[in-house]
Structure formats: structure tokens, C-alpha cells
Coordinates of C-alpha atoms and ligand atoms in Angstrom, one line a residue:
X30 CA 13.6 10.3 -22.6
X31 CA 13.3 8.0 -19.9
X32 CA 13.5 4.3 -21.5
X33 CA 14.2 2.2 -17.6
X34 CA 11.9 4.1 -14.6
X35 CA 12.3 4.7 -11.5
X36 CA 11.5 1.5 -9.4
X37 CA 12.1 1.0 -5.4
X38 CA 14.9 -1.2 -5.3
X39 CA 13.8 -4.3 -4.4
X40 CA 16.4 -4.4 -1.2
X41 CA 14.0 -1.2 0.3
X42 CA 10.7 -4.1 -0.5
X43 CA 12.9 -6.5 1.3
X44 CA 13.9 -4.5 4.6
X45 CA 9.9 -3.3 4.8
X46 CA 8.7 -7.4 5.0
X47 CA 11.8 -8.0 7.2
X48 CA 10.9 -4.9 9.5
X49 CA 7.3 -5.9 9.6
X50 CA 8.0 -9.9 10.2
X51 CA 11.0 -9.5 12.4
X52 CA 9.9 -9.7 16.4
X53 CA 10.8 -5.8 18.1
X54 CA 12.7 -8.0 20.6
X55 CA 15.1 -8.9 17.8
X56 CA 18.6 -8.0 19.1
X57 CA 19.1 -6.9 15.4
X58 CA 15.6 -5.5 14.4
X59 CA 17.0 -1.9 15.0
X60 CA 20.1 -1.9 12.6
X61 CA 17.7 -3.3 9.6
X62 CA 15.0 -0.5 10.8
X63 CA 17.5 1.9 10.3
X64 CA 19.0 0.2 7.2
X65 CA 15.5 0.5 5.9
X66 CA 15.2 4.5 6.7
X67 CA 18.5 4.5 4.9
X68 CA 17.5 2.6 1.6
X69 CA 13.9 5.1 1.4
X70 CA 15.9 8.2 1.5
X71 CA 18.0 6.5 -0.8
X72 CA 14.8 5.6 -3.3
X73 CA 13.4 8.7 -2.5
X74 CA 16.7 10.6 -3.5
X75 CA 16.8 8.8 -6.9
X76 CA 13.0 9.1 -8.0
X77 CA 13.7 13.0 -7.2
X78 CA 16.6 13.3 -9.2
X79 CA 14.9 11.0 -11.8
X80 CA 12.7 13.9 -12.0
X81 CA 14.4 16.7 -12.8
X82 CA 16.4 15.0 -15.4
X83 CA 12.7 14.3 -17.1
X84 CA 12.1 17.9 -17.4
X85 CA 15.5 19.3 -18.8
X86 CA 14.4 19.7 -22.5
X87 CA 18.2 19.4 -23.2
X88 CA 17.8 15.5 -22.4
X89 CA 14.6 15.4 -24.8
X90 CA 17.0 13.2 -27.4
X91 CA 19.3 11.4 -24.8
X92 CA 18.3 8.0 -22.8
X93 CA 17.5 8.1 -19.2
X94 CA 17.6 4.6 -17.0
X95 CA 17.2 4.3 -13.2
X96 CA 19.1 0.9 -11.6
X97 CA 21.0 -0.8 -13.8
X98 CA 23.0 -3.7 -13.3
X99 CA 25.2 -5.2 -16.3
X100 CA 27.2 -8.3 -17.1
X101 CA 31.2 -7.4 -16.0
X102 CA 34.0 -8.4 -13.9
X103 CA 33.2 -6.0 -11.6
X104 CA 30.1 -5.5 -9.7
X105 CA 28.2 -2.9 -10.6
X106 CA 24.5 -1.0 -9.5
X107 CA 24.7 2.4 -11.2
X108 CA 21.7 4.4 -9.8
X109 CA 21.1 6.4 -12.9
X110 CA 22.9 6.1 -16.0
X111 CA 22.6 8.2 -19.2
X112 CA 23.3 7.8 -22.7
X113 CA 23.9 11.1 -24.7
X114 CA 25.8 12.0 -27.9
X115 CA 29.4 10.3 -27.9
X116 CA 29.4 9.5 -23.7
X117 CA 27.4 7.4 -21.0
X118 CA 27.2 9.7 -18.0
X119 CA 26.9 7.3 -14.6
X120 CA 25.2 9.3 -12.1
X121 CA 25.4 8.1 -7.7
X122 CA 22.8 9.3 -5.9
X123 CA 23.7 9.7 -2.3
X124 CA 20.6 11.6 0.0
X125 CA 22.3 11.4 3.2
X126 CA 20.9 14.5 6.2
X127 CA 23.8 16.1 8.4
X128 CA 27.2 16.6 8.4
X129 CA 29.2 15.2 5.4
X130 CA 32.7 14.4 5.5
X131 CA 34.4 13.8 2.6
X132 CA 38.1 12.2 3.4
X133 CA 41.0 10.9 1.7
X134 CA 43.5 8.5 2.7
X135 CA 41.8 5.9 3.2
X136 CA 38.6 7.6 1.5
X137 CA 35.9 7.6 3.6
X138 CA 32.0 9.0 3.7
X139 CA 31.9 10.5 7.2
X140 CA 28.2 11.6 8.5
X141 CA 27.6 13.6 11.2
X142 CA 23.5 13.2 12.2
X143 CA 21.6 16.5 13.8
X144 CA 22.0 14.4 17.0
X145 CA 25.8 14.1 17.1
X146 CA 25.7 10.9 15.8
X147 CA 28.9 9.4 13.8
X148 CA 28.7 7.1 11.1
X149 CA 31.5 6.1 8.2
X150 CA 30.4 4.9 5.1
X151 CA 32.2 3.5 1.5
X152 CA 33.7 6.7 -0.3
X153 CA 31.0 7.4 -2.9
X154 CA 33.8 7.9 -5.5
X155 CA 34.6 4.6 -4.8
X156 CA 31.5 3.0 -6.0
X157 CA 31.8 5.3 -8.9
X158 CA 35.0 4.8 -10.0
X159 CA 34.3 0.7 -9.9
X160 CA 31.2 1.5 -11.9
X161 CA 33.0 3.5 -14.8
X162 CA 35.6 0.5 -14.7
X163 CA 32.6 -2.0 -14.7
X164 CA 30.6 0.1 -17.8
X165 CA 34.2 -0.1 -19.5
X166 CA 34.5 -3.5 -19.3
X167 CA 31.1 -4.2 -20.5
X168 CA 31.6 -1.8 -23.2
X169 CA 34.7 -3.5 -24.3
X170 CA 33.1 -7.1 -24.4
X171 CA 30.3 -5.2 -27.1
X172 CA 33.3 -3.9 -29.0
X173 CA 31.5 -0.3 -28.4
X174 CA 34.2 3.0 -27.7
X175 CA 32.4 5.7 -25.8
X176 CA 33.9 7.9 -23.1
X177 CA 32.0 7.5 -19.4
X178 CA 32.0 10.0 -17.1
X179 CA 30.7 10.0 -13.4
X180 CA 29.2 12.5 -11.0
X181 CA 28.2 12.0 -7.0
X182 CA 25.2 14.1 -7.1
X183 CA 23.7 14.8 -3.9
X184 CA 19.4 15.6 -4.2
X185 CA 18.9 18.0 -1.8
X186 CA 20.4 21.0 0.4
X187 CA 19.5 19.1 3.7
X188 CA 23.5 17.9 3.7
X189 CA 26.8 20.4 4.4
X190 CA 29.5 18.7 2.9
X191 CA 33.2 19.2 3.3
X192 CA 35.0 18.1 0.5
X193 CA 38.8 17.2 0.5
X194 CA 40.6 17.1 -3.2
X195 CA 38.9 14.6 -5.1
X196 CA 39.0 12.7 -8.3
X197 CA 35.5 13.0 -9.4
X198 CA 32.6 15.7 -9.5
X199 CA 30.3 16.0 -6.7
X200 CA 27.3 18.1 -7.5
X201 CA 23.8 19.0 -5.7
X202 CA 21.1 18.1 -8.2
X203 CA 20.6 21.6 -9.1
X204 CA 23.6 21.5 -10.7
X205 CA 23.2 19.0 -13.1
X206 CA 21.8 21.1 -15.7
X207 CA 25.2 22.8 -16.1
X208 CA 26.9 19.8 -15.5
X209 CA 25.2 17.9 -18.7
X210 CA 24.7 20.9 -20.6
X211 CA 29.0 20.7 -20.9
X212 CA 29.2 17.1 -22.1
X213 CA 26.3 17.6 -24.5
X214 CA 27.8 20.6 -26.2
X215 CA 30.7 18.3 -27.7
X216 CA 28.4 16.2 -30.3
X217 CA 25.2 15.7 -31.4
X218 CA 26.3 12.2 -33.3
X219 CA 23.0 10.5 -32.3
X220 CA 23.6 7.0 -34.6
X221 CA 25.6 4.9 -31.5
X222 CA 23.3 6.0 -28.7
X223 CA 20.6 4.6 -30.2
X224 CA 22.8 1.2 -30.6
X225 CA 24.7 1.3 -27.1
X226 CA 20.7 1.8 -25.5
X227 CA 19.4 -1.6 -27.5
X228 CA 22.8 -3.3 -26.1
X229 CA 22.5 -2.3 -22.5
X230 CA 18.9 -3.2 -22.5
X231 CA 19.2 -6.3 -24.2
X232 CA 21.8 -7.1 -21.2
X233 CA 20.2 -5.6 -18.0
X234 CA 20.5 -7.9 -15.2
X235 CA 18.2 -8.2 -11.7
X236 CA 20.1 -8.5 -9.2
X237 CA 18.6 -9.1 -5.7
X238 CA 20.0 -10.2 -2.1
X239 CA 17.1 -12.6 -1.7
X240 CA 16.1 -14.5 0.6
X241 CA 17.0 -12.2 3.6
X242 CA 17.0 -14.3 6.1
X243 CA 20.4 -16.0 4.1
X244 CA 21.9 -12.7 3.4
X245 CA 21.4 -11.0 7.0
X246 CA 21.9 -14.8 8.4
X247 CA 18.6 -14.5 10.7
X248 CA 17.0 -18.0 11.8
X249 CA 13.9 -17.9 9.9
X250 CA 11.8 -19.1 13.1
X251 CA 12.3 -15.2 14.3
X252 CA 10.3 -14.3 11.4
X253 CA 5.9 -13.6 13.1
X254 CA 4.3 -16.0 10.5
X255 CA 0.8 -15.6 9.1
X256 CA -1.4 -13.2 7.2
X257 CA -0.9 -9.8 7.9
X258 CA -3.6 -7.0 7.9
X259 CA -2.9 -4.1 6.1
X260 CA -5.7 -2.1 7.8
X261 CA -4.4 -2.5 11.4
X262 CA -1.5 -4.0 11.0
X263 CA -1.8 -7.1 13.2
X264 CA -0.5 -11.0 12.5
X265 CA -2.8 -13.8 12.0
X266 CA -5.7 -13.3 9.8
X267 CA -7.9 -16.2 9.6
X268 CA -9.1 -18.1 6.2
X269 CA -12.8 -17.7 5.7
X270 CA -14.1 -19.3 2.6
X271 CA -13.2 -16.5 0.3
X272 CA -10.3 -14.2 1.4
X273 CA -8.9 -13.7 4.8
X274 CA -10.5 -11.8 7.9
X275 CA -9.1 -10.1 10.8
X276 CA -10.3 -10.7 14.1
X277 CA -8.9 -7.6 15.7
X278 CA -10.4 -5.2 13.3
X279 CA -13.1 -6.8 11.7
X280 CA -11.0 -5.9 8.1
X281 CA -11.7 -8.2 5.1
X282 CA -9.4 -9.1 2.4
X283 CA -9.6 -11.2 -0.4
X284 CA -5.8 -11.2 -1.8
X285 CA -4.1 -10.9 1.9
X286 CA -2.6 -14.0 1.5
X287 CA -0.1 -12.4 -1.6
X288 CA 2.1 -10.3 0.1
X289 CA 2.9 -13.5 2.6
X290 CA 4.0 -15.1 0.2
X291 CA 5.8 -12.2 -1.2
X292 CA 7.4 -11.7 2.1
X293 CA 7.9 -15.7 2.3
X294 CA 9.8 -15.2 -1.2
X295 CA 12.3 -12.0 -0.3
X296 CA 12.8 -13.5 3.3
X297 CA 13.0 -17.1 3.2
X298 CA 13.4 -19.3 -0.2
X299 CA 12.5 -18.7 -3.7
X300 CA 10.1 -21.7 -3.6
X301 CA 7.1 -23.4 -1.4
X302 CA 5.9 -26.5 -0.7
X303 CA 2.4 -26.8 0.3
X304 CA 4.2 -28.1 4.0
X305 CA 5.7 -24.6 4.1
X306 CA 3.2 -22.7 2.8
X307 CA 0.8 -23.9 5.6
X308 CA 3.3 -22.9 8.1
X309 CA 3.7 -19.8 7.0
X310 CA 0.0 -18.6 6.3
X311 CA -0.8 -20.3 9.4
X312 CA -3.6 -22.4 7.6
X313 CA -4.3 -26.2 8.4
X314 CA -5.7 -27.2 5.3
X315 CA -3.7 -28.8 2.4
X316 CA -6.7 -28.3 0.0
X317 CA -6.3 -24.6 0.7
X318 CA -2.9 -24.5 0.6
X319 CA -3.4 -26.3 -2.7
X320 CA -6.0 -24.2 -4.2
X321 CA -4.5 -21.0 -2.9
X322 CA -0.9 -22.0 -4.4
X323 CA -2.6 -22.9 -7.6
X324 CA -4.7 -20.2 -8.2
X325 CA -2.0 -17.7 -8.4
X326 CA -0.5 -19.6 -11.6
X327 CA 3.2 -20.2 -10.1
X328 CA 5.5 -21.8 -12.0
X329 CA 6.0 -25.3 -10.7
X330 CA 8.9 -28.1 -10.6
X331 CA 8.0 -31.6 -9.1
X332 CA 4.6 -33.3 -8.6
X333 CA 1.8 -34.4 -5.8
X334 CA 3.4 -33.7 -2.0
X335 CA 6.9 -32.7 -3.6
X336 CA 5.4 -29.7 -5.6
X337 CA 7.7 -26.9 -5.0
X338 CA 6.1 -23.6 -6.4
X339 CA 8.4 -20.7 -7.6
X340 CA 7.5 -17.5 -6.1
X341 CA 9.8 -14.9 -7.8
X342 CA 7.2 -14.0 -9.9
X343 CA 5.6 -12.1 -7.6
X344 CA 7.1 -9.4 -6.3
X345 CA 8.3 -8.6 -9.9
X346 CA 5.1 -8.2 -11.6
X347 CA 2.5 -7.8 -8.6
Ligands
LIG19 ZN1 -6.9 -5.8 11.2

């Protein structure tokens, strides 16, 4: 049963306004392009595997929950975690095409593309083992006992991996049946999972690496500014009375104006003045600014010309 769904994290939503914003000539715009391909396969790795664990029957009574970030000493993202009788099972999704090296000493990720090209990546045991040591800790602060386990679990057969001695499994997804089937055979106590799911959901933390332009350290001015068209894609729709048009294809929008401030929110601050929100949209008009801040219900700190409007909101719940 799933009880937390699959969601794109919101890093992927992130890279796709920073791709679209960023100017081509950008002497980073091609690392966060590729970073972006990365995080999709990634997302599109997890939704799959999310999938398959929906329709094993033998998961019918145990808890399923895609992205979850705890409370703990250590930092922790578990892709998907699962709580069945007597263990939490932490599963890390890795969909990475090519060549897969799997080293020790110092353990390393190494991917070798179709093309030939070469690049290391974090151990995925790594990240597992700090997870396990993270969910422990967690655990620990509830006063709850449970065994964890951890697989790598790779989604499809588009990777050939060679494996040297490791510490924990590494599966393809279509293994995972067996896998499971082995730590569900030693108990069907069902009384604690039900507990341990109302304590990790009752704890569940969003974590996010907003605003970009911080994180990545990008000068917001290198950011294209106005309204963007979804129907051709071009910068700079223009404000008509009600909703936004484009000159370039004639395309007319009412709610265009949302995802630039979404974008505004993941790339460069949490908040808006009506100053910045001008800038941004590329609209002259305070009053508009005004009415279009205010219509969308934003939570607001300060009053008149220092109104600062929170903009988290939205790309949580749009
Ligand atoms: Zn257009």
C-alpha cells in the first residue's frame, strides 16, 4: 500500500526553470542541462520501480513511501523506503545507461556512456549505508527497535555492471520480488508497522536546495526575465487586461504569469516585493504587480511598498 507517492523531486522542477531561464551562452548552462537529464532518469527510475512494488500482492499489507527525508544527525534522502513486518527496507534507485563500475578502495560509481565517455560518481553503498545509519538514529530518538536493511536496485537492463565485493545488495528491479519475499517470510507481527508509519509521517521533512541561483552560485542577472510561453516557448509575453499574450505566436494565457513566479521562487528568493516582481515579469505597472501578487493569496510579511510576498506555496501545491 502506497501511503507517500511518487513525486518529481523538486531539484528535477528546479534544473527545468534553470535550463529554461539560463542564457545558452551560459559557460555553465551545459553541466546543469546534463544534471537535469541526470535527475529525469533518476525520477523516471523511481516512479518505475514505485510501480512494480504497487503490484506485488505480497506488499498488499506493508507501507510504500517514495522521498523521504527525516529528522537525524546525518543527512538522509531515501528514494523509497518500506515498512513491512519487523524491518524498514531502504531502497536507492540508481537508473544510470552504460558501463557500470563498481570499485572499492576508495569506492567509487564508475560510468562508462555508449560514447566512451567517463564519469565517477559517490559509491551508491555509500549513500545507503549513511541512510541505514540516519533511519537508525531517527529510530533511536522514537525509542522504536526494528532491523533496516538496504538494497541498490538498478530499474532497468539498459546498465552492465561490474561488481567488485561489496557490503550491500545490488539488485535489478526484477529482482525485488525475491528479494522482499525473504525479509517478509520472517514475521507477519503487523502491530509496530502500523506505529513506526504514523511516526515517520508525523516527522517527514521537505527538503529543497532553493533558491538555485544560491546553491549553483549563478548571478541572478544571467537569468532571461519575463513571462514565458508555453506554446512556443519564447520570453516576454505582454500583459493584456486579463492574462498574458504572446507576440510571436499569437498564444493566449490567463495564468502565464504562475510559473514565473514559480521559477522566481526555486531560482532566486523565497519572497517578492512588488519592485522585484515587476522586474521579473517584465510589467511596468505597480497596480498590476499589486493585483496580480494579491490575487494569488500569498502569505505576506510587512505592509504598503515593503510587502514581501512568500512564494513557497506554489510550487508545492500548484
Ligand atoms: Zn508563444
Amino acid at each position: 500500500m502506497i501511503i507517500k507517492s511518487f513525486a518529481p523531486s523538486p531539484l528535477t522542477k528546479g534544473l527545468q526553470a534553470l535550463v529554461t531561464r539560463l542564457h545558452p551562452t551560459h559557460p555553465q548552462y551545459q553541466n546543469f542541462q546534463q544534471e537535469l537529464k541526470n535527475k529525469e532518469a533518476g525520477d523516471f527510475g523511481e516512479q518505475y520501480v514505485m510501480k512494480e512494488l504497487q503490484q506485488m500482492a505480497l506488499l498488499n499489507d506493508c507501507y510504500i513511501l517514495h522521498n523521504v527525508t527525516l529528522p537525524s544527525a546525518l543527512p538522509m534522502q531515501i528514494d523509497i523506503l518500506l515498512i513491512v513486518p519487523n524491518a524498514i527496507i531502504l531502497l536507492e534507485i540508481k537508473n544510470i545507461r552504460g558501463t557500470v563500475h563498481l570499485k572499492n578502495d576508495p569506492r567509487q560509481l564508475i560510468r562508462t556512456s555508449d560514447s566512451g565517455e567517463v564519469h565517477v560518481f559517490t559509491h551508491p553503498e555509500i549513500q545507503l549505508e549513511q541512510y541505514i545509519q540516519g533511519m537508525k538514529h531517527f529510530l533511536d530518538t522514537q525509542n522504536v527497535s526494528i532491523p533496516i536493511y538496504g538494497a541498490v536496485v538498478f530499474p532497468f537492463n539498459n546498465v552492465n555492471i561490474h561488481r567488485e565485493e561489496g557490503r550491500l545488495p545490488i539488485l535489478m528491479a526484477k529482482e525485488l520480488p525475491i528479494f522482499l519475499h525473504k525479509h517478509l517470510e520472517k514475521s507477519k507481527e503487523t502491530t509496530t508497522m502500523a506505529e513506526i508509519k504514523n511516526i515517520i509521517l508525523s516527522h517527514l521533512r521537505n527538503r529543497t536546495p532553493f533558491p538555485l541561483c544560491q546553491y549553483y552560485q549563478i548571478d541572478a542577472s544571467a537569468l532571461r526575465r519575463g513571462v514565458y510561453c508555453e506554446n512556443c516557448g519564447g520570453f516576454g509575453m505582454e500583459k493584456l487586461k486579463i492574462g498574458w499574450h504572446c507576440q510571436m505566436c499569437q498564444h493566449r494565457c490567463r495564468d502565464a504569469h504562475i510559473q514565473s513566479l514559480k521559477d522566481y521562487s526555486m531560482l532566486v528568493g523565497e519572497t517578492i516585493t512588488n519592485r522585484e516582481c515587476r522586474d521579473f515579469l517584465m510589467i511596468e505597472s505597480e497596480h498590476v504587480a499589486k493585483r496580480i501578487l494579491q490575487k494569488l493569496q500569498l502569505p505576506r510579511s510587512g505592509s504598503n511598498k515593503n510587502s514581501r510576498y512568500k512564494l513557497s506555496g506554489l510550487y508545492m501545491n500548484r
